Amino acid sequence: MTPEEFRLLSQLICEHCGIRVREENSFLLERRLAAQLSSLGLANFTEYHRYLRFAPGRQAALEAAVEALATHETYFYREASQLESFREELLPKLARDCASSRRLRFWSAGCSTGEEAYTIAMLVLDSRLFKGWRVEVVGSDISPRVLALARKGIYRKAALRELPTELLDRYLALLGEHYAVREEVRRLVSFHRANLLDEEALGQGGRFEVIFCRNVMIYFDPLARRRLLRNLNQNLVEGGHLLLGSSESLINAAADFELVHLKRDLVYRKPVRSVT
Ligand SMILES: C[S@@+](CC[C@H](N)C(=O)[O-])C[C@H]1O[C@@H](n2cnc3c(N)ncnc32)[C@H](O)[C@@H]1O
């Protein structure tokens, strides 16, 4: 891959889905996309770039490229202290604030194989604050492959390594060597394909009280992060909360959010517009 081919391809991928490949990792781009190039019968990366930009089959090829580059690492109960803040502080607040509508929507944006969405649903159920409410947990990802696994809801033990035993016993059932998410949890959760940079499509997904977008932005370039944050902001209700991964922060892009100090975590809130 020539430096010019690297520039064109990394720019195209980043524009499409936000994922940035640094120049020092150009060998990674080359290695991961080599199989795509040969399966399309193309001679070099210049032809491949042209194919991704202009060919009628470009959408499927772009999807395959993103699949080759995305990181899908995830597990149940990831970043425990944030989840405990969510359980102890945000859920009781939501139970008070939304008591009249008895309706709540949570979004796991960039949900990978579904562990985060199911974890949220388990915490909601386990709080026993929302009996008889209409609660929805939506998981979305750009990758159809991981979404198919999320919908199955069957996991290896390794994915459960951080999940407290009482939640595991209550909400998962042993299935041979694997664990299956119980129906009670699955009922709350649905999975959908969505590109987090596709403002128009996201606009149709409705608004959420809490959005988890964790360990997605770290792979994005600064411009894509801003686009992502704008989209997430639009999908939050006023006063709604955004929870990011522990290594992600909004320091440079916080204009649309205010910082909220919970006992064990910092989260972000969409300001409530004052009525004058
Ligand atoms: C590392 S996983 C994070 C999973 C989970 N949120 C967690 O923290 O454990 C990142 C996920 O973001 C998805 N992703 C990356 N870019 C995306 C985009 N533009 N739109 C939607 N999902 C995207 C990837 O496919 C991947 O499954």
XYZ file of N, CA and C in Angstrom, residues 29-266:
714
model
N -3.883 -1.673 8.281
C -4.906 -1.439 7.253
C -4.636 -2.353 6.060
N -3.381 -2.380 5.670
C -3.001 -3.192 4.515
C -3.291 -4.674 4.768
N -2.887 -5.146 5.945
C -3.056 -6.563 6.248
C -4.542 -6.930 6.330
N -5.315 -6.062 7.005
C -6.730 -6.428 7.210
C -7.574 -6.287 5.948
N -7.138 -5.405 5.036
C -7.954 -5.219 3.829
C -7.477 -6.070 2.651
N -6.321 -6.718 2.810
C -5.759 -7.500 1.687
C -6.748 -8.571 1.220
N -7.419 -9.226 2.175
C -8.353 -10.304 1.804
C -9.530 -9.748 1.003
N -9.975 -8.517 1.363
C -11.103 -7.903 0.636
C -10.717 -7.663 -0.816
N -9.503 -7.112 -0.940
C -9.005 -6.786 -2.277
C -8.967 -8.032 -3.162
N -8.442 -9.138 -2.608
C -8.354 -10.328 -3.465
C -9.728 -10.952 -3.687
N -10.634 -10.877 -2.676
C -11.953 -11.490 -2.925
C -12.735 -10.701 -3.983
N -12.406 -9.422 -4.160
C -13.073 -8.643 -5.217
C -12.330 -8.750 -6.554
N -11.209 -9.472 -6.548
C -10.422 -9.658 -7.773
C -9.760 -8.370 -8.257
N -9.384 -7.502 -7.318
C -8.781 -6.225 -7.716
C -7.262 -6.306 -7.601
N -6.580 -5.526 -8.457
C -5.127 -5.681 -8.581
C -4.357 -4.918 -7.507
N -4.885 -3.810 -7.042
C -4.130 -3.008 -6.062
C -5.090 -2.135 -5.253
N -4.547 -1.417 -4.273
C -5.401 -0.635 -3.370
C -5.987 0.624 -4.029
N -5.384 1.067 -5.104
C -5.977 2.199 -5.841
C -7.300 1.753 -6.458
N -7.271 0.555 -7.056
C -8.517 0.009 -7.640
C -9.550 -0.254 -6.541
N -9.049 -0.738 -5.422
C -9.957 -1.034 -4.295
C -10.628 0.245 -3.798
N -9.855 1.316 -3.692
C -10.408 2.602 -3.254
C -11.479 3.071 -4.236
N -11.169 2.944 -5.523
C -12.131 3.366 -6.548
C -13.417 2.529 -6.433
N -13.239 1.246 -6.182
C -14.402 0.351 -6.024
C -15.264 0.811 -4.842
N -14.607 1.090 -3.712
C -15.361 1.510 -2.517
C -16.085 2.832 -2.725
N -15.516 3.690 -3.537
C -16.147 5.004 -3.793
C -17.288 4.922 -4.796
N -17.074 4.141 -5.885
C -17.985 4.303 -7.027
C -18.718 3.047 -7.499
N -18.271 1.850 -7.152
C -18.872 0.639 -7.744
C -20.297 0.428 -7.233
N -21.148 -0.209 -8.018
C -22.523 -0.480 -7.569
C -22.534 -1.326 -6.280
N -21.534 -2.213 -6.121
C -21.504 -3.068 -4.914
C -20.755 -2.432 -3.763
N -20.580 -1.113 -3.824
C -19.714 -0.449 -2.846
C -20.209 -0.592 -1.407
N -21.536 -0.609 -1.215
C -22.071 -0.639 0.150
C -21.634 -1.906 0.889
N -21.778 -3.039 0.192
C -21.394 -4.318 0.811
C -19.885 -4.355 1.049
N -19.114 -3.808 0.103
C -17.653 -3.827 0.244
C -17.212 -2.934 1.404
N -17.900 -1.805 1.553
C -17.585 -0.882 2.651
C -17.895 -1.555 3.994
N -19.018 -2.262 4.008
C -19.416 -3.001 5.210
C -18.338 -4.024 5.588
N -17.828 -4.722 4.576
C -16.795 -5.741 4.831
C -15.510 -5.076 5.333
N -15.201 -3.891 4.791
C -13.985 -3.172 5.225
C -14.116 -2.761 6.690
N -15.289 -2.238 7.059
C -15.502 -1.815 8.453
C -15.400 -3.036 9.375
N -15.991 -4.133 8.928
C -15.939 -5.368 9.724
C -14.492 -5.787 9.968
N -13.657 -5.611 8.934
C -12.254 -6.018 9.070
C -11.482 -5.100 10.018
N -11.973 -3.883 10.212
C -11.203 -2.907 10.995
C -11.734 -2.643 12.397
N -13.024 -2.939 12.623
C -13.623 -2.565 13.916
C -13.155 -3.495 15.043
N -13.113 -2.938 16.251
C -12.804 -3.732 17.451
C -14.118 -3.999 18.168
N -14.400 -5.258 18.471
C -15.699 -5.595 19.064
C -15.594 -6.055 20.517
N -14.426 -5.901 21.123
C -14.214 -6.382 22.501
C -15.294 -5.841 23.450
N -15.917 -6.702 24.204
C -16.919 -6.290 25.185
C -17.170 -7.438 26.151
N -17.803 -7.162 27.287
C -18.204 -8.227 28.217
C -19.275 -7.671 29.153
N -19.952 -8.576 29.846
C -21.007 -8.164 30.782
C -20.396 -7.365 31.925
N -21.138 -6.373 32.390
C -20.773 -5.591 33.581
C -19.416 -4.920 33.432
N -19.147 -4.427 32.211
C -17.876 -3.737 31.961
C -17.905 -2.388 32.670
N -16.813 -2.004 33.293
C -16.691 -0.741 34.020
C -17.703 -0.686 35.173
N -17.436 -1.575 36.121
C -18.380 -1.830 37.217
C -18.737 -0.572 38.007
N -17.762 0.307 38.263
C -18.099 1.430 39.160
C -19.091 2.374 38.479
N -18.989 2.520 37.169
C -19.974 3.346 36.470
C -21.370 2.699 36.542
N -21.401 1.387 36.382
C -22.693 0.696 36.424
C -23.309 0.782 37.820
N -22.442 0.791 38.830
C -22.988 0.922 40.190
C -23.562 2.317 40.425
N -22.903 3.329 39.879
C -23.471 4.686 39.945
C -24.811 4.743 39.227
N -24.859 4.082 38.085
C -26.102 4.036 37.299
C -27.211 3.403 38.145
N -26.876 2.285 38.795
C -27.876 1.554 39.589
C -28.295 2.344 40.831
N -27.306 2.916 41.514
C -27.610 3.531 42.818
C -28.125 4.963 42.703
N -27.691 5.685 41.657
C -28.077 7.097 41.582
C -29.000 7.421 40.408
N -28.624 6.965 39.208
C -29.451 7.364 38.053
C -30.801 6.645 38.028
N -30.820 5.358 38.304
C -32.108 4.645 38.237
C -33.135 5.194 39.238
N -32.756 5.418 40.509
C -33.747 6.004 41.421
C -34.217 7.390 40.970
N -33.289 8.169 40.385
C -33.671 9.505 39.887
C -34.687 9.364 38.740
N -34.433 8.407 37.847
C -35.361 8.204 36.727
C -36.728 7.731 37.236
N -36.699 6.897 38.269
C -37.974 6.405 38.828
C -38.806 7.582 39.340
N -38.138 8.577 39.896
C -38.881 9.770 40.378
C -39.289 10.659 39.195
N -38.305 10.967 38.318
C -38.555 11.944 37.249
C -39.576 11.469 36.224
N -39.627 10.162 35.977
C -40.508 9.667 34.913
C -41.739 8.971 35.474
N -42.041 9.225 36.749
C -43.146 8.507 37.409
C -44.482 8.752 36.719
N -44.659 9.919 36.088
C -45.971 10.148 35.486
C -46.115 9.411 34.152
N -45.036 9.353 33.348
C -45.173 8.645 32.056
C -44.961 7.131 32.214
N -44.219 6.723 33.232
C -43.861 5.310 33.438
C -43.303 4.691 32.156
N -42.444 5.473 31.513
C -41.863 5.035 30.256
C -40.386 5.407 30.252
N -39.526 4.465 29.846
C -38.087 4.731 29.866
C -37.405 4.064 28.687
N -36.454 4.806 28.101
C -35.703 4.208 26.989
C -34.209 4.356 27.231
N -33.484 3.246 27.084
C -32.033 3.228 27.224
C -31.436 2.795 25.888
N -30.260 3.358 25.569
C -29.614 3.005 24.296
C -28.171 2.590 24.546
N -27.836 1.400 24.101
C -26.444 0.964 24.092
C -25.948 1.194 22.660
N -25.271 2.324 22.460
C -24.863 2.750 21.110
C -23.459 2.215 20.835
N -23.355 1.306 19.865
C -22.097 0.587 19.636
C -22.070 -0.590 20.594
N -23.094 -1.446 20.478
C -23.336 -2.478 21.520
C -22.536 -3.745 21.285
N -21.894 -3.853 20.111
C -21.157 -5.071 19.774
C -22.065 -6.309 19.943
N -21.603 -7.332 20.646
C -22.363 -8.593 20.723
C -23.458 -8.586 21.797
N -23.752 -7.427 22.375
C -24.971 -7.297 23.181
C -24.809 -7.314 24.696
N -23.606 -7.606 25.184
C -23.432 -7.748 26.636
C -23.818 -6.472 27.392
N -23.501 -5.310 26.823
C -23.808 -4.040 27.497
C -25.329 -3.828 27.582
N -26.027 -4.074 26.482
C -27.487 -3.878 26.477
C -28.153 -4.813 27.488
N -27.720 -6.084 27.518
C -28.315 -7.022 28.472
C -27.959 -6.643 29.913
N -26.743 -6.123 30.113
C -26.364 -5.695 31.469
C -27.292 -4.576 31.948
N -27.570 -3.615 31.069
C -28.462 -2.498 31.430
C -29.841 -3.060 31.816
N -30.343 -3.979 30.984
C -31.679 -4.554 31.248
C -31.698 -5.291 32.594
N -30.622 -6.006 32.887
C -30.562 -6.730 34.173
C -30.592 -5.755 35.351
N -29.853 -4.665 35.220
C -29.811 -3.691 36.318
C -31.185 -3.034 36.513
N -31.855 -2.764 35.408
C -33.192 -2.159 35.495
C -34.142 -3.123 36.208
N -34.120 -4.393 35.773
C -35.005 -5.392 36.402
C -34.669 -5.569 37.872
N -33.365 -5.656 38.131
C -32.925 -5.956 39.488
C -33.232 -4.833 40.475
N -33.380 -3.610 39.954
C -33.680 -2.475 40.845
C -35.110 -2.576 41.401
N -35.965 -3.298 40.719
C -37.395 -3.451 41.076
C -38.117 -2.101 41.184
N -37.604 -1.110 40.478
C -38.227 0.223 40.558
C -39.252 0.447 39.450
N -39.260 -0.456 38.470
C -40.013 -0.126 37.254
C -41.063 -1.184 36.895
N -41.619 -1.838 37.896
C -42.641 -2.872 37.610
C -43.853 -2.220 36.951
N -44.279 -2.785 35.833
C -45.444 -2.254 35.132
C -45.102 -1.056 34.240
N -43.839 -0.650 34.190
C -43.446 0.454 33.304
C -43.173 -0.090 31.898
N -43.177 0.829 30.935
C -42.755 0.437 29.590
C -41.272 0.789 29.461
N -40.428 -0.233 29.602
C -38.975 -0.014 29.551
C -38.418 -0.673 28.293
N -37.586 0.090 27.593
C -36.991 -0.432 26.368
C -35.481 -0.250 26.445
N -34.729 -1.279 26.085
C -33.275 -1.130 25.941
C -32.949 -1.434 24.483
N -32.414 -0.437 23.787
C -32.088 -0.619 22.377
C -30.577 -0.761 22.249
N -30.142 -1.810 21.550
C -28.717 -1.957 21.246
C -28.534 -1.718 19.764
N -27.500 -0.955 19.398
C -27.263 -0.767 17.964
C -25.782 -0.872 17.663
N -25.499 -1.297 16.448
C -24.108 -1.399 16.003
C -24.085 -1.288 14.486
N -22.908 -0.975 13.966
C -22.768 -0.882 12.506
C -22.576 -2.275 11.892
N -22.191 -3.245 12.710
C -21.812 -4.558 12.182
C -22.956 -5.579 12.275
N -23.472 -6.035 11.127
C -24.549 -7.037 11.176
C -24.087 -8.328 11.837
N -22.788 -8.632 11.721
C -22.287 -9.897 12.290
C -22.445 -9.914 13.813
N -22.007 -8.833 14.478
C -22.113 -8.845 15.949
C -23.579 -8.760 16.392
N -24.403 -8.067 15.595
C -25.820 -7.952 15.973
C -26.517 -9.313 15.935
N -26.118 -10.155 14.979
C -26.715 -11.504 14.908
C -26.375 -12.272 16.187
N -25.153 -12.113 16.677
C -24.761 -12.798 17.927
C -25.508 -12.205 19.115
N -25.673 -10.873 19.103
C -26.394 -10.209 20.201
C -27.817 -10.753 20.288
N -28.449 -10.902 19.128
C -29.851 -11.380 19.128
C -29.954 -12.797 19.664
N -28.930 -13.616 19.429
C -28.952 -14.993 19.967
C -28.914 -14.963 21.485
N -28.111 -14.083 22.056
C -28.047 -13.953 23.516
C -27.433 -15.159 24.214
N -26.501 -15.809 23.543
C -25.824 -16.981 24.138
C -24.325 -16.676 24.234
N -23.756 -16.902 25.421
C -22.387 -16.416 25.660
C -21.515 -17.487 26.295
N -20.205 -17.341 26.030
C -19.208 -18.158 26.733
C -18.998 -17.605 28.125
N -18.442 -18.447 28.980
C -18.223 -18.042 30.368
C -17.325 -16.794 30.451
N -16.359 -16.690 29.531
C -15.414 -15.558 29.587
C -16.133 -14.211 29.512
N -17.251 -14.164 28.802
C -17.986 -12.896 28.670
C -18.653 -12.490 29.984
N -18.728 -13.442 30.921
C -19.443 -13.201 32.184
C -18.488 -12.983 33.357
N -17.191 -12.830 33.024
C -16.182 -12.834 34.095
C -16.364 -11.728 35.120
N -16.960 -10.584 34.737
C -17.114 -9.469 35.679
C -18.531 -9.383 36.258
N -19.418 -10.218 35.772
C -20.821 -10.116 36.211
C -20.975 -10.669 37.634
N -21.527 -9.883 38.572
C -21.726 -10.413 39.917
C -22.544 -11.709 39.890
N -22.168 -12.644 40.744
C -22.780 -13.980 40.716
C -24.295 -13.929 40.851
N -24.783 -13.001 41.708
C -26.251 -13.010 41.910
C -26.978 -12.614 40.619
N -26.377 -11.732 39.812
C -27.016 -11.359 38.538
C -26.918 -12.523 37.548
N -25.763 -13.180 37.553
C -25.587 -14.333 36.657
C -26.640 -15.410 36.980
N -26.762 -15.734 38.253
C -27.698 -16.808 38.633
C -29.144 -16.441 38.308
N -29.454 -15.152 38.470
C -30.842 -14.730 38.288
C -31.225 -14.591 36.805
N -30.284 -14.090 35.982
C -30.691 -13.666 34.634
C -30.084 -14.458 33.475
N -29.251 -15.461 33.798
C -28.723 -16.313 32.718
C -28.936 -17.775 33.077
N -29.139 -18.597 32.054
C -29.353 -20.033 32.294
C -28.237 -20.815 31.614
N -27.758 -21.832 32.305
C -26.700 -22.669 31.735
C -27.261 -23.461 30.553
N -26.497 -23.449 29.451
C -26.957 -24.138 28.245
C -25.745 -24.896 27.702
N -25.583 -26.136 28.111
C -24.363 -26.885 27.769
C -23.164 -26.176 28.374
N -22.225 -25.785 27.497
C -21.032 -25.083 28.012
C -21.218 -23.573 27.980
N -22.385 -23.122 27.539
C -22.625 -21.691 27.384
C -23.698 -21.205 28.349
N -23.942 -19.893 28.285
C -25.005 -19.307 29.114
C -25.970 -18.547 28.218
N -27.270 -18.715 28.465
C -28.280 -18.020 27.653
C -28.971 -16.956 28.504
N -29.163 -15.786 27.929
C -29.869 -14.718 28.636
C -31.334 -15.129 28.769
N -31.870 -14.993 29.976
C -33.252 -15.440 30.208
C -34.262 -14.512 29.525
N -35.424 -15.097 29.210
C -36.482 -14.401 28.474
C -36.886 -13.080 29.142
N -36.930 -13.088 30.459
C -37.318 -11.896 31.228
C -36.448 -10.677 30.850
N -35.182 -10.935 30.587
C -34.251 -9.864 30.202
C -34.397 -9.552 28.711
N -34.423 -10.610 27.913
C -34.491 -10.450 26.453
C -35.706 -9.637 26.032
N -36.809 -9.814 26.785
C -38.053 -9.095 26.446
C -37.867 -7.586 26.404
N -36.926 -7.078 27.207
C -36.735 -5.619 27.269
C -35.837 -5.096 26.150
N -35.103 -6.014 25.509
C -33.997 -5.586 24.642
C -34.284 -5.852 23.171
N -33.931 -4.879 22.304
C -33.994 -5.136 20.862
C -32.711 -4.618 20.226
N -32.344 -5.201 19.099
C -31.089 -4.814 18.441
C -31.361 -4.330 17.019
N -30.660 -3.266 16.651
C -30.871 -2.661 15.331
C -29.546 -2.247 14.742
N -29.495 -2.296 13.422
C -28.284 -1.836 12.745
C -28.351 -0.332 12.601
N -27.281 0.359 12.972
C -27.240 1.813 12.773
C -25.794 2.283 12.760
N -25.519 3.172 11.810
C -24.219 3.847 11.784
C -24.356 5.108 12.639
N -23.535 5.220 13.661
C -23.679 6.343 14.595
C -23.359 7.688 13.957
N -22.820 7.669 12.738
C -22.579 8.945 12.052
C -23.719 9.299 11.107
N -24.701 8.426 11.005
C -25.810 8.661 10.077
C -26.932 9.415 10.802
N -26.801 10.727 10.782
C -27.693 11.594 11.556
C -29.161 11.365 11.212
N -29.409 11.214 9.889
C -30.801 11.109 9.450
C -31.457 9.827 9.977
N -30.731 8.697 9.833
C -31.289 7.414 10.289
C -31.461 7.421 11.810
N -30.502 7.998 12.520
C -30.591 7.994 13.987
C -31.781 8.828 14.451
N -32.063 9.880 13.689
C -33.173 10.759 14.039
C -34.496 10.000 14.120
N -34.578 8.882 13.386
C -35.831 8.108 13.387
C -35.925 7.151 14.563
N -34.851 7.067 15.342
C -34.833 6.102 16.457
C -35.486 6.623 17.725
N -35.913 7.871 17.724
C -36.557 8.437 18.915
C -35.538 8.855 19.971
N -36.055 9.341 21.077
C -35.176 9.876 22.129
C -35.050 8.922 23.307
N -33.958 9.100 24.038
C -33.642 8.189 25.139
C -33.371 8.976 26.416
N -33.679 8.360 27.550
C -33.348 8.974 28.845
C -31.861 8.798 29.159
N -31.309 7.639 28.777
C -29.879 7.395 29.033
C -29.262 6.733 27.802
N -28.124 7.281 27.389
C -27.368 6.643 26.300
C -26.017 6.185 26.853
N -25.705 4.918 26.647
C -24.367 4.387 26.912
C -23.647 4.364 25.561
N -22.567 5.103 25.447
C -21.757 4.987 24.227
C -20.318 4.821 24.702
N -19.970 3.589 25.015
C -18.712 3.338 25.709
C -17.744 2.564 24.811
N -16.527 3.040 24.802
C -15.464 2.374 24.043
C -15.760 2.312 22.544
N -16.375 3.353 22.055
C -16.634 3.504 20.618
C -15.814 4.699 20.129
N -15.964 5.824 20.835
C -15.322 7.086 20.447
C -13.796 7.008 20.452
N -13.244 6.138 21.293
C -11.775 6.048 21.359
C -11.159 5.668 20.014
N -11.942 5.016 19.168
C -11.397 4.601 17.867
C -11.645 5.645 16.778
N -12.301 6.755 17.126
C -12.715 7.751 16.129
C -11.714 8.902 16.025
N -11.719 9.584 14.893
C -10.892 10.792 14.788
C -11.688 11.970 15.371
N -11.020 13.101 15.665
C -11.688 14.188 16.383
C -12.949 14.719 15.695
N -12.918 14.798 14.371
C -14.084 15.317 13.652
C -15.272 14.346 13.790
N -14.976 13.063 13.645
C -16.034 12.044 13.776
C -16.583 12.045 15.201
N -15.720 12.277 16.194
C -16.209 12.352 17.586
C -17.226 13.471 17.733
N -16.921 14.598 17.112
C -17.868 15.726 17.216
C -19.186 15.385 16.543
N -19.110 14.738 15.367
C -20.360 14.335 14.686
C -21.140 13.362 15.550
N -20.420 12.411 16.138
C -21.066 11.410 16.996
C -21.757 12.080 18.190
N -21.043 12.988 18.851
C -21.607 13.633 20.044
C -22.834 14.464 19.699
N -22.782 15.118 18.538
C -23.944 15.899 18.102
C -25.152 14.978 17.906
N -24.895 13.826 17.280
C -25.988 12.879 17.042
C -26.540 12.317 18.347
N -25.645 11.989 19.266
C -26.101 11.436 20.552
C -26.917 12.490 21.289
N -26.446 13.722 21.233
C -27.151 14.819 21.903
C -28.578 14.932 21.371
N -28.711 14.827 20.048
C -30.049 14.955 19.453
C -30.978 13.816 19.849
N -30.373 12.685 20.193
C -31.197 11.520 20.565
C -31.452 11.408 22.064
N -31.012 12.407 22.814
C -31.286 12.410 24.258
C -32.465 13.319 24.552
N -33.276 12.943 25.536
C -34.291 13.890 26.011
C -33.559 14.990 26.783
N -34.192 16.118 26.969
C -33.575 17.155 27.804
C -33.401 16.609 29.214
N -32.245 16.843 29.784
C -31.960 16.297 31.116
C -31.492 14.841 31.067
N -31.436 14.273 29.838
C -30.994 12.874 29.685
C -29.487 12.744 29.859
N -29.048 11.545 30.208
C -27.631 11.333 30.533
C -26.897 10.544 29.458
N -25.626 10.910 29.280
C -24.729 10.190 28.375
C -23.600 9.586 29.201
N -23.405 8.272 29.065
C -22.342 7.587 29.799
C -21.288 7.101 28.800
N -20.066 7.581 28.992
C -18.968 7.204 28.092
C -18.063 6.192 28.777
N -17.114 5.629 28.018
C -16.133 4.721 28.610
C -15.152 5.498 29.475
N -14.454 4.783 30.369
C -13.596 5.495 31.333
C -12.420 6.189 30.662
N -12.019 5.753 29.470
C -10.889 6.427 28.824
C -11.361 7.477 27.814
N -12.650 7.781 27.819
C -13.166 8.770 26.870
C -13.650 9.986 27.647
N -13.399 11.144 27.122
C -13.923 12.310 27.830
C -14.374 13.360 26.831
N -15.203 14.223 27.292
C -15.785 15.234 26.405
C -15.081 16.570 26.521
N -13.916 16.584 27.204
C -13.273 17.854 27.534
C -13.275 18.855 26.369
N -12.986 18.340 25.159
C -12.891 19.290 24.043
C -14.188 19.482 23.280
N -15.221 18.826 23.691
C -16.441 18.899 22.874
C -17.670 18.995 23.746
N -17.526 19.617 24.917
C -18.579 19.497 25.926
C -19.661 20.564 25.837
N -19.605 21.409 24.795
C -20.530 22.537 24.760
C -21.999 22.124 24.911
N -22.349 20.976 24.311
C -23.753 20.573 24.335
C -24.118 19.753 25.569
N -23.156 19.535 26.442
C -23.416 18.703 27.620
C -22.919 19.394 28.880
N -23.537 19.071 30.009
C -22.952 19.515 31.271
C -22.443 18.304 32.037
N -21.402 18.548 32.809
C -20.767 17.458 33.539
C -21.536 17.207 34.836
N -21.773 15.940 35.146
C -22.482 15.599 36.386
C -21.575 14.695 37.221
N -21.338 15.085 38.464
C -20.493 14.271 39.343
C -21.371 13.305 40.123
N -21.276 12.032 39.803
C -21.944 11.022 40.630
C -20.916 10.558 41.660
N -21.367 9.749 42.627
C -20.422 9.362 43.699
C -19.182 8.670 43.140
N -19.381 7.790 42.161
C -18.238 7.018 41.680
C -17.876 7.282 40.227
N -18.504 8.295 39.637
C -18.243 8.475 38.206
C -18.621 9.885 37.752
N -18.064 10.249 36.610
C -18.474 11.490 35.958
C -19.306 11.100 34.751
